[in-house]
Amino acid sequence: MLELSTPIKYVKRVGERVAEALAKRGVETVEDLLYHLPFRYEDRLNPLPISGLKAGAMASVIGEVRGTALLKTRSMPLFEMTVGQGLSTVKCMWFHGEYLRDKFRVGQMVALYGRVEASRSTAGRFKMIQPQFEILPAQDGPEAEFVRLEMGRIVPVYEFLGGTTAWGAKLTSRWLRRVLWGIFEELEEKTGAVPETVPAALLKRLKLPGRMEALRSIHFPEAGTPMVELMSAATPGHRRLIFEELFYLELGLELKRRRMREREGTAFVTNVKVREAIKQVLPFHPTAAQKRVLGEIADDMRKPQPMRRLLQGDVGSGKTIVAMQAALVAIENGYQTALMAPTEILATQHYLSARKLLGNVLSPRTGKPYRVTLLTGSLDEATKREARGRIFRGETDLAIGTHALIEDKVDFENLGLVIVDEQHRFGVQQRFRLMKKDTALDPDVLVMTATPIPRTLALTLYGDLDASVIDELPPGRTPIVTRRTTEERAEDVWGFVRKQVAAGRQAYIVYPVIEGAKDDQPELDFAHDVEEQGSEKAAGKKAKTSKGKAAKTEKLFESKKPLRAASDMYEELRKGALAGLRLGLLHGRLSADDKEVAMRRFQRGDTDVLIATTVIEVGVDVPNASVMVIEHAERFGLAQMHQLRGRVGRGAAKSYCILMTGGKVSEQAEARLDAMVRTQNGFELAELDLQQRGPGEFFGTRQAGLPEFRVANLIRDRALLELAKKEASRFAEQPDPAISHEEKDAVWARLKQQWQRRYGLVEA
Ligand code: ADP
Ligand code: MG
């Protein structure tokens, strides 16, 4: 008897070998497969007549195979097939279509799906290039029992799960339908085989269907279900599953918030002395926004509960100085502060500027200088050991470092405050490890990010944090002039760079890869974003969502010629167009020392032009730099370009961002470049970025430890997210009296199990 937890290999038509393939996609049980939902549907109940097709639209067509041919064109073999309905026909073409030669027989019925184009050769007729297809079973053929699954109904289409059957056939949508149909038949024999997960009273109030009903209606929609609702995941069945998923997420976050409020932290004091300490290090007047935000932070720090605050502020808004002030509050109270940065370069930069800031003053509390320690992964062992020792013995007030800082080896004497810079680069899990570092009391935590996150999403992602926003730039900034150009105009660009350097300014030139010809190895920090844009390697492994599809189409646009790369161009420019200027090279494969040297030289003005990869993306601050050239800008994500552009325009001089494209630019890349030229507003750019990439990619799900949703989509389902949040806090606070004890217990039990399995976030 099937149950949700039954291993998938016991399901009819699956077996050992297929189960292995499915396991690679995370499908291990009957339940997993049931939650592999169709990503689109075909209306084979009311199929479109060929005569009603429109050029340019996506359409599904059912027709009879009239003829096929394999043509040998000069560039590639082309497979053609004519499909007809009565007198109307549509022509289909597949490039490199040898593999289709023996696939079809004249007279067979096929279902096609793809973009319809007007055929140039024959007036009034249509063609479809590389449509998806399914051969439909014949009424009297060996597969007649499946006719009702494939025809005369709304048919679900699934993302390919990978793998083949025992006899080598692909695990197509058709195969999945048959397997799923079988599963439903078996499950429905026994009532309660699919236990309900949302209390009945709640479902009733929200007018949502039960779990089994929802799943069935999504996989095998009844005739009459509006196609629009199906395609946008808006049927009651979809809404029910989405709600469930978000409800449990929000319930978990609610629980975390509640636990946090019960924890004990340090109540710092902010008396005159502390304020004096802050005042004496401030290099400028804080903006109103910086003052307000520091006020919010100070309020938190005074409370006996540990602070959990998210500080959002666009690039260049001046988060660092706010962080330093918070650090001084902790230090002047006799506690240590840890400041974590996502890269060594950034950690080093923070270290240098902290030393500059704090170097010439004495602490009013101790009458001695502040003690700052740098701890990054690539320091030599002895230095690291010494740094750890100082941190442990309390001989350091401010420890600045990268992840190395949070390794288990590091212990603080009395850690009072943890500051995490550029949080979007860190995992949720890492944040947790750090928070639990101290033994007696929970340190306060301030998380800073330059990724502007729409409020509802921030609440979900950082549901356990309070949020502050710096929504104002320091005075005296002139807007950055952003221009697009192509590789062909490179000489002009270099000429412009020379002119700026002659005027005493500095420039960055950024490349997507370190070495082009050799291996196209993307810079580590950048690997993730390359994947989103569909690098060769990545596109193959992720075709999971429709976003994955977009990435694949984008891939088609990539040119075959090697990318211009940082170290190659460094040589080329040094000998050629920028000869005579002082050039620096900075990328992730340099040793930590070399990186630091390169960065320091640029900071001091000893290099004019820094040729780099995206290692400089976050946080680097050199106010004299006024030009940011990004080569192969078509390859960069919006968030990245925005961050890179944020490296200039930090001083009073007029600054420029030049986006150079080399090779073909996809439609999506075009939209990104346009947006960059049009606006400098981080929130606006984030919104577009979110749309283009979807929330998982936008937040870097895999990196950030954000749950991968099975059904929900944080952008599409914002309204349901709000609803789920409301209902979750109501459930945690005082559930509906109509909800039974058993139901309540079941919800908590499920929450525990879910968070453990899916999010791995359950802690004591
Ligand atoms: P981000 O928020 O991107 O981390 P930074 O903290 O690096 O920004 O600040 C960007 C630049 O603005 C730095 O050079 C910093 O010294 C300067 N800055 C910050 N606040 C002010 C202010 N209130 N007045 C003038 N300059 C400021
Ligand atoms: Mg910063």
JSON list of N, CA and C and ligand atoms in Angstrom, two decimals, residues 283-287 290 313-321 349 421-422 450 474-475 477 619 621 623 647 650, ligand 1:
[
{"chain": "A", "resi": 283, "resn": "PRO", "atom": "N", "xyz": [34.84, 61.37, 11.35]},
{"chain": "A", "resi": 283, "resn": "PRO", "atom": "CA", "xyz": [35.59, 62.22, 10.42]},
{"chain": "A", "resi": 283, "resn": "PRO", "atom": "C", "xyz": [34.72, 63.24, 9.70]},
{"chain": "A", "resi": 284, "resn": "PHE", "atom": "N", "xyz": [33.41, 63.12, 9.81]},
{"chain": "A", "resi": 284, "resn": "PHE", "atom": "CA", "xyz": [32.53, 64.08, 9.14]},
{"chain": "A", "resi": 284, "resn": "PHE", "atom": "C", "xyz": [31.19, 64.12, 9.85]},
{"chain": "A", "resi": 285, "resn": "HIS", "atom": "N", "xyz": [30.34, 65.06, 9.46]},
{"chain": "A", "resi": 285, "resn": "HIS", "atom": "CA", "xyz": [29.01, 65.09, 10.05]},
{"chain": "A", "resi": 285, "resn": "HIS", "atom": "C", "xyz": [28.18, 63.98, 9.46]},
{"chain": "A", "resi": 286, "resn": "PRO", "atom": "N", "xyz": [27.59, 63.15, 10.29]},
{"chain": "A", "resi": 286, "resn": "PRO", "atom": "CA", "xyz": [26.74, 62.10, 9.75]},
{"chain": "A", "resi": 286, "resn": "PRO", "atom": "C", "xyz": [25.50, 62.71, 9.08]},
{"chain": "A", "resi": 287, "resn": "THR", "atom": "N", "xyz": [25.01, 62.02, 8.10]},
{"chain": "A", "resi": 287, "resn": "THR", "atom": "CA", "xyz": [23.77, 62.47, 7.47]},
{"chain": "A", "resi": 287, "resn": "THR", "atom": "C", "xyz": [22.62, 62.20, 8.44]},
{"chain": "A", "resi": 290, "resn": "GLN", "atom": "N", "xyz": [21.97, 58.56, 8.68]},
{"chain": "A", "resi": 290, "resn": "GLN", "atom": "CA", "xyz": [22.96, 57.85, 9.51]},
{"chain": "A", "resi": 290, "resn": "GLN", "atom": "C", "xyz": [22.68, 58.07, 11.00]},
{"chain": "A", "resi": 313, "resn": "GLY", "atom": "N", "xyz": [21.36, 49.73, 3.16]},
{"chain": "A", "resi": 313, "resn": "GLY", "atom": "CA", "xyz": [21.74, 51.03, 2.64]},
{"chain": "A", "resi": 313, "resn": "GLY", "atom": "C", "xyz": [22.43, 50.82, 1.32]},
{"chain": "A", "resi": 314, "resn": "ASP", "atom": "N", "xyz": [22.06, 51.57, 0.33]},
{"chain": "A", "resi": 314, "resn": "ASP", "atom": "CA", "xyz": [22.62, 51.40, -1.00]},
{"chain": "A", "resi": 314, "resn": "ASP", "atom": "C", "xyz": [24.15, 51.59, -0.95]},
{"chain": "A", "resi": 315, "resn": "VAL", "atom": "N", "xyz": [24.80, 51.13, -2.00]},
{"chain": "A", "resi": 315, "resn": "VAL", "atom": "CA", "xyz": [26.25, 51.30, -2.03]},
{"chain": "A", "resi": 315, "resn": "VAL", "atom": "C", "xyz": [26.61, 52.77, -1.84]},
{"chain": "A", "resi": 316, "resn": "GLY", "atom": "N", "xyz": [27.60, 53.01, -1.02]},
{"chain": "A", "resi": 316, "resn": "GLY", "atom": "CA", "xyz": [28.07, 54.36, -0.81]},
{"chain": "A", "resi": 316, "resn": "GLY", "atom": "C", "xyz": [27.23, 55.18, 0.16]},
{"chain": "A", "resi": 317, "resn": "SER", "atom": "N", "xyz": [26.26, 54.58, 0.79]},
{"chain": "A", "resi": 317, "resn": "SER", "atom": "CA", "xyz": [25.39, 55.35, 1.68]},
{"chain": "A", "resi": 317, "resn": "SER", "atom": "C", "xyz": [26.05, 55.59, 3.03]},
{"chain": "A", "resi": 318, "resn": "GLY", "atom": "N", "xyz": [27.17, 54.93, 3.26]},
{"chain": "A", "resi": 318, "resn": "GLY", "atom": "CA", "xyz": [27.91, 55.21, 4.50]},
{"chain": "A", "resi": 318, "resn": "GLY", "atom": "C", "xyz": [27.54, 54.29, 5.66]},
{"chain": "A", "resi": 319, "resn": "LYS", "atom": "N", "xyz": [27.51, 53.02, 5.39]},
{"chain": "A", "resi": 319, "resn": "LYS", "atom": "CA", "xyz": [27.17, 52.07, 6.45]},
{"chain": "A", "resi": 319, "resn": "LYS", "atom": "C", "xyz": [28.35, 51.84, 7.40]},
{"chain": "A", "resi": 320, "resn": "THR", "atom": "N", "xyz": [29.54, 51.92, 6.83]},
{"chain": "A", "resi": 320, "resn": "THR", "atom": "CA", "xyz": [30.72, 51.57, 7.62]},
{"chain": "A", "resi": 320, "resn": "THR", "atom": "C", "xyz": [30.85, 52.43, 8.88]},
{"chain": "A", "resi": 321, "resn": "ILE", "atom": "N", "xyz": [30.66, 53.71, 8.70]},
{"chain": "A", "resi": 321, "resn": "ILE", "atom": "CA", "xyz": [30.88, 54.59, 9.85]},
{"chain": "A", "resi": 321, "resn": "ILE", "atom": "C", "xyz": [29.83, 54.33, 10.93]},
{"chain": "A", "resi": 349, "resn": "GLN", "atom": "N", "xyz": [40.50, 46.09, 4.02]},
{"chain": "A", "resi": 349, "resn": "GLN", "atom": "CA", "xyz": [40.17, 47.50, 3.89]},
{"chain": "A", "resi": 349, "resn": "GLN", "atom": "C", "xyz": [39.52, 48.03, 5.16]},
{"chain": "A", "resi": 421, "resn": "ASP", "atom": "N", "xyz": [29.17, 42.50, 7.57]},
{"chain": "A", "resi": 421, "resn": "ASP", "atom": "CA", "xyz": [29.06, 43.43, 6.44]},
{"chain": "A", "resi": 421, "resn": "ASP", "atom": "C", "xyz": [28.64, 42.67, 5.19]},
{"chain": "A", "resi": 422, "resn": "GLU", "atom": "N", "xyz": [27.86, 43.33, 4.36]},
{"chain": "A", "resi": 422, "resn": "GLU", "atom": "CA", "xyz": [27.42, 42.74, 3.09]},
{"chain": "A", "resi": 422, "resn": "GLU", "atom": "C", "xyz": [26.83, 41.35, 3.30]},
{"chain": "A", "resi": 450, "resn": "ALA", "atom": "N", "xyz": [23.91, 45.82, 1.19]},
{"chain": "A", "resi": 450, "resn": "ALA", "atom": "CA", "xyz": [23.67, 46.85, 0.18]},
{"chain": "A", "resi": 450, "resn": "ALA", "atom": "C", "xyz": [22.62, 46.38, -0.80]},
{"chain": "A", "resi": 474, "resn": "PRO", "atom": "N", "xyz": [25.59, 60.51, 1.40]},
{"chain": "A", "resi": 474, "resn": "PRO", "atom": "CA", "xyz": [26.34, 61.63, 1.98]},
{"chain": "A", "resi": 474, "resn": "PRO", "atom": "C", "xyz": [26.36, 62.80, 0.99]},
{"chain": "A", "resi": 475, "resn": "PRO", "atom": "N", "xyz": [26.49, 64.01, 1.51]},
{"chain": "A", "resi": 475, "resn": "PRO", "atom": "CA", "xyz": [26.42, 65.18, 0.64]},
{"chain": "A", "resi": 475, "resn": "PRO", "atom": "C", "xyz": [27.61, 65.26, -0.32]},
{"chain": "A", "resi": 477, "resn": "ARG", "atom": "N", "xyz": [27.86, 64.35, -3.46]},
{"chain": "A", "resi": 477, "resn": "ARG", "atom": "CA", "xyz": [28.04, 63.35, -4.52]},
{"chain": "A", "resi": 477, "resn": "ARG", "atom": "C", "xyz": [27.43, 63.87, -5.81]},
{"chain": "A", "resi": 619, "resn": "GLY", "atom": "N", "xyz": [32.09, 46.80, -1.50]},
{"chain": "A", "resi": 619, "resn": "GLY", "atom": "CA", "xyz": [32.69, 47.56, -0.40]},
{"chain": "A", "resi": 619, "resn": "GLY", "atom": "C", "xyz": [33.95, 48.36, -0.63]},
{"chain": "A", "resi": 621, "resn": "ASP", "atom": "N", "xyz": [36.58, 51.02, -1.25]},
{"chain": "A", "resi": 621, "resn": "ASP", "atom": "CA", "xyz": [36.32, 52.45, -1.16]},
{"chain": "A", "resi": 621, "resn": "ASP", "atom": "C", "xyz": [37.57, 53.27, -1.47]},
{"chain": "A", "resi": 623, "resn": "PRO", "atom": "N", "xyz": [37.91, 56.95, -2.90]},
{"chain": "A", "resi": 623, "resn": "PRO", "atom": "CA", "xyz": [37.16, 58.12, -3.39]},
{"chain": "A", "resi": 623, "resn": "PRO", "atom": "C", "xyz": [37.76, 58.80, -4.62]},
{"chain": "A", "resi": 647, "resn": "ARG", "atom": "N", "xyz": [31.55, 51.65, -6.85]},
{"chain": "A", "resi": 647, "resn": "ARG", "atom": "CA", "xyz": [32.95, 51.88, -6.47]},
{"chain": "A", "resi": 647, "resn": "ARG", "atom": "C", "xyz": [33.41, 53.28, -6.87]},
{"chain": "A", "resi": 650, "resn": "ARG", "atom": "N", "xyz": [32.40, 58.30, -5.35]},
{"chain": "A", "resi": 650, "resn": "ARG", "atom": "CA", "xyz": [32.50, 58.37, -3.90]},
{"chain": "A", "resi": 650, "resn": "ARG", "atom": "C", "xyz": [33.17, 59.66, -3.45]},
{"chain": "B", "resi": 1, "resn": "ADP", "atom": "P1", "xyz": [28.77, 51.62, 2.06]},
{"chain": "B", "resi": 1, "resn": "ADP", "atom": "O1", "xyz": [27.45, 51.92, 2.65]},
{"chain": "B", "resi": 1, "resn": "ADP", "atom": "O2", "xyz": [28.69, 51.27, 0.62]},
{"chain": "B", "resi": 1, "resn": "ADP", "atom": "O3", "xyz": [29.56, 50.64, 2.87]},
{"chain": "B", "resi": 1, "resn": "ADP", "atom": "P2", "xyz": [30.85, 53.42, 2.91]},
{"chain": "B", "resi": 1, "resn": "ADP", "atom": "O4", "xyz": [30.59, 53.25, 4.36]},
{"chain": "B", "resi": 1, "resn": "ADP", "atom": "O5", "xyz": [32.01, 52.72, 2.33]},
{"chain": "B", "resi": 1, "resn": "ADP", "atom": "O6", "xyz": [29.55, 53.01, 2.09]},
{"chain": "B", "resi": 1, "resn": "ADP", "atom": "O7", "xyz": [30.89, 54.97, 2.63]},
{"chain": "B", "resi": 1, "resn": "ADP", "atom": "C1", "xyz": [31.10, 55.46, 1.33]},
{"chain": "B", "resi": 1, "resn": "ADP", "atom": "C2", "xyz": [31.98, 56.71, 1.35]},
{"chain": "B", "resi": 1, "resn": "ADP", "atom": "O8", "xyz": [31.25, 57.81, 1.88]},
{"chain": "B", "resi": 1, "resn": "ADP", "atom": "C3", "xyz": [33.20, 56.59, 2.20]},
{"chain": "B", "resi": 1, "resn": "ADP", "atom": "O9", "xyz": [34.27, 57.18, 1.53]},
{"chain": "B", "resi": 1, "resn": "ADP", "atom": "C4", "xyz": [32.86, 57.34, 3.47]},
{"chain": "B", "resi": 1, "resn": "ADP", "atom": "O10", "xyz": [33.98, 57.84, 4.10]},
{"chain": "B", "resi": 1, "resn": "ADP", "atom": "C5", "xyz": [31.96, 58.43, 2.93]},
{"chain": "B", "resi": 1, "resn": "ADP", "atom": "N1", "xyz": [30.96, 58.93, 3.90]},
{"chain": "B", "resi": 1, "resn": "ADP", "atom": "C6", "xyz": [30.15, 58.17, 4.66]},
{"chain": "B", "resi": 1, "resn": "ADP", "atom": "N2", "xyz": [29.34, 58.95, 5.41]},
{"chain": "B", "resi": 1, "resn": "ADP", "atom": "C7", "xyz": [29.64, 60.22, 5.09]},
{"chain": "B", "resi": 1, "resn": "ADP", "atom": "C8", "xyz": [29.12, 61.50, 5.52]},
{"chain": "B", "resi": 1, "resn": "ADP", "atom": "N3", "xyz": [28.15, 61.59, 6.43]},
{"chain": "B", "resi": 1, "resn": "ADP", "atom": "N4", "xyz": [29.67, 62.60, 4.97]},
{"chain": "B", "resi": 1, "resn": "ADP", "atom": "C9", "xyz": [30.64, 62.50, 4.06]},
{"chain": "B", "resi": 1, "resn": "ADP", "atom": "N5", "xyz": [31.17, 61.36, 3.62]},
{"chain": "B", "resi": 1, "resn": "ADP", "atom": "C10", "xyz": [30.66, 60.21, 4.12]}
]
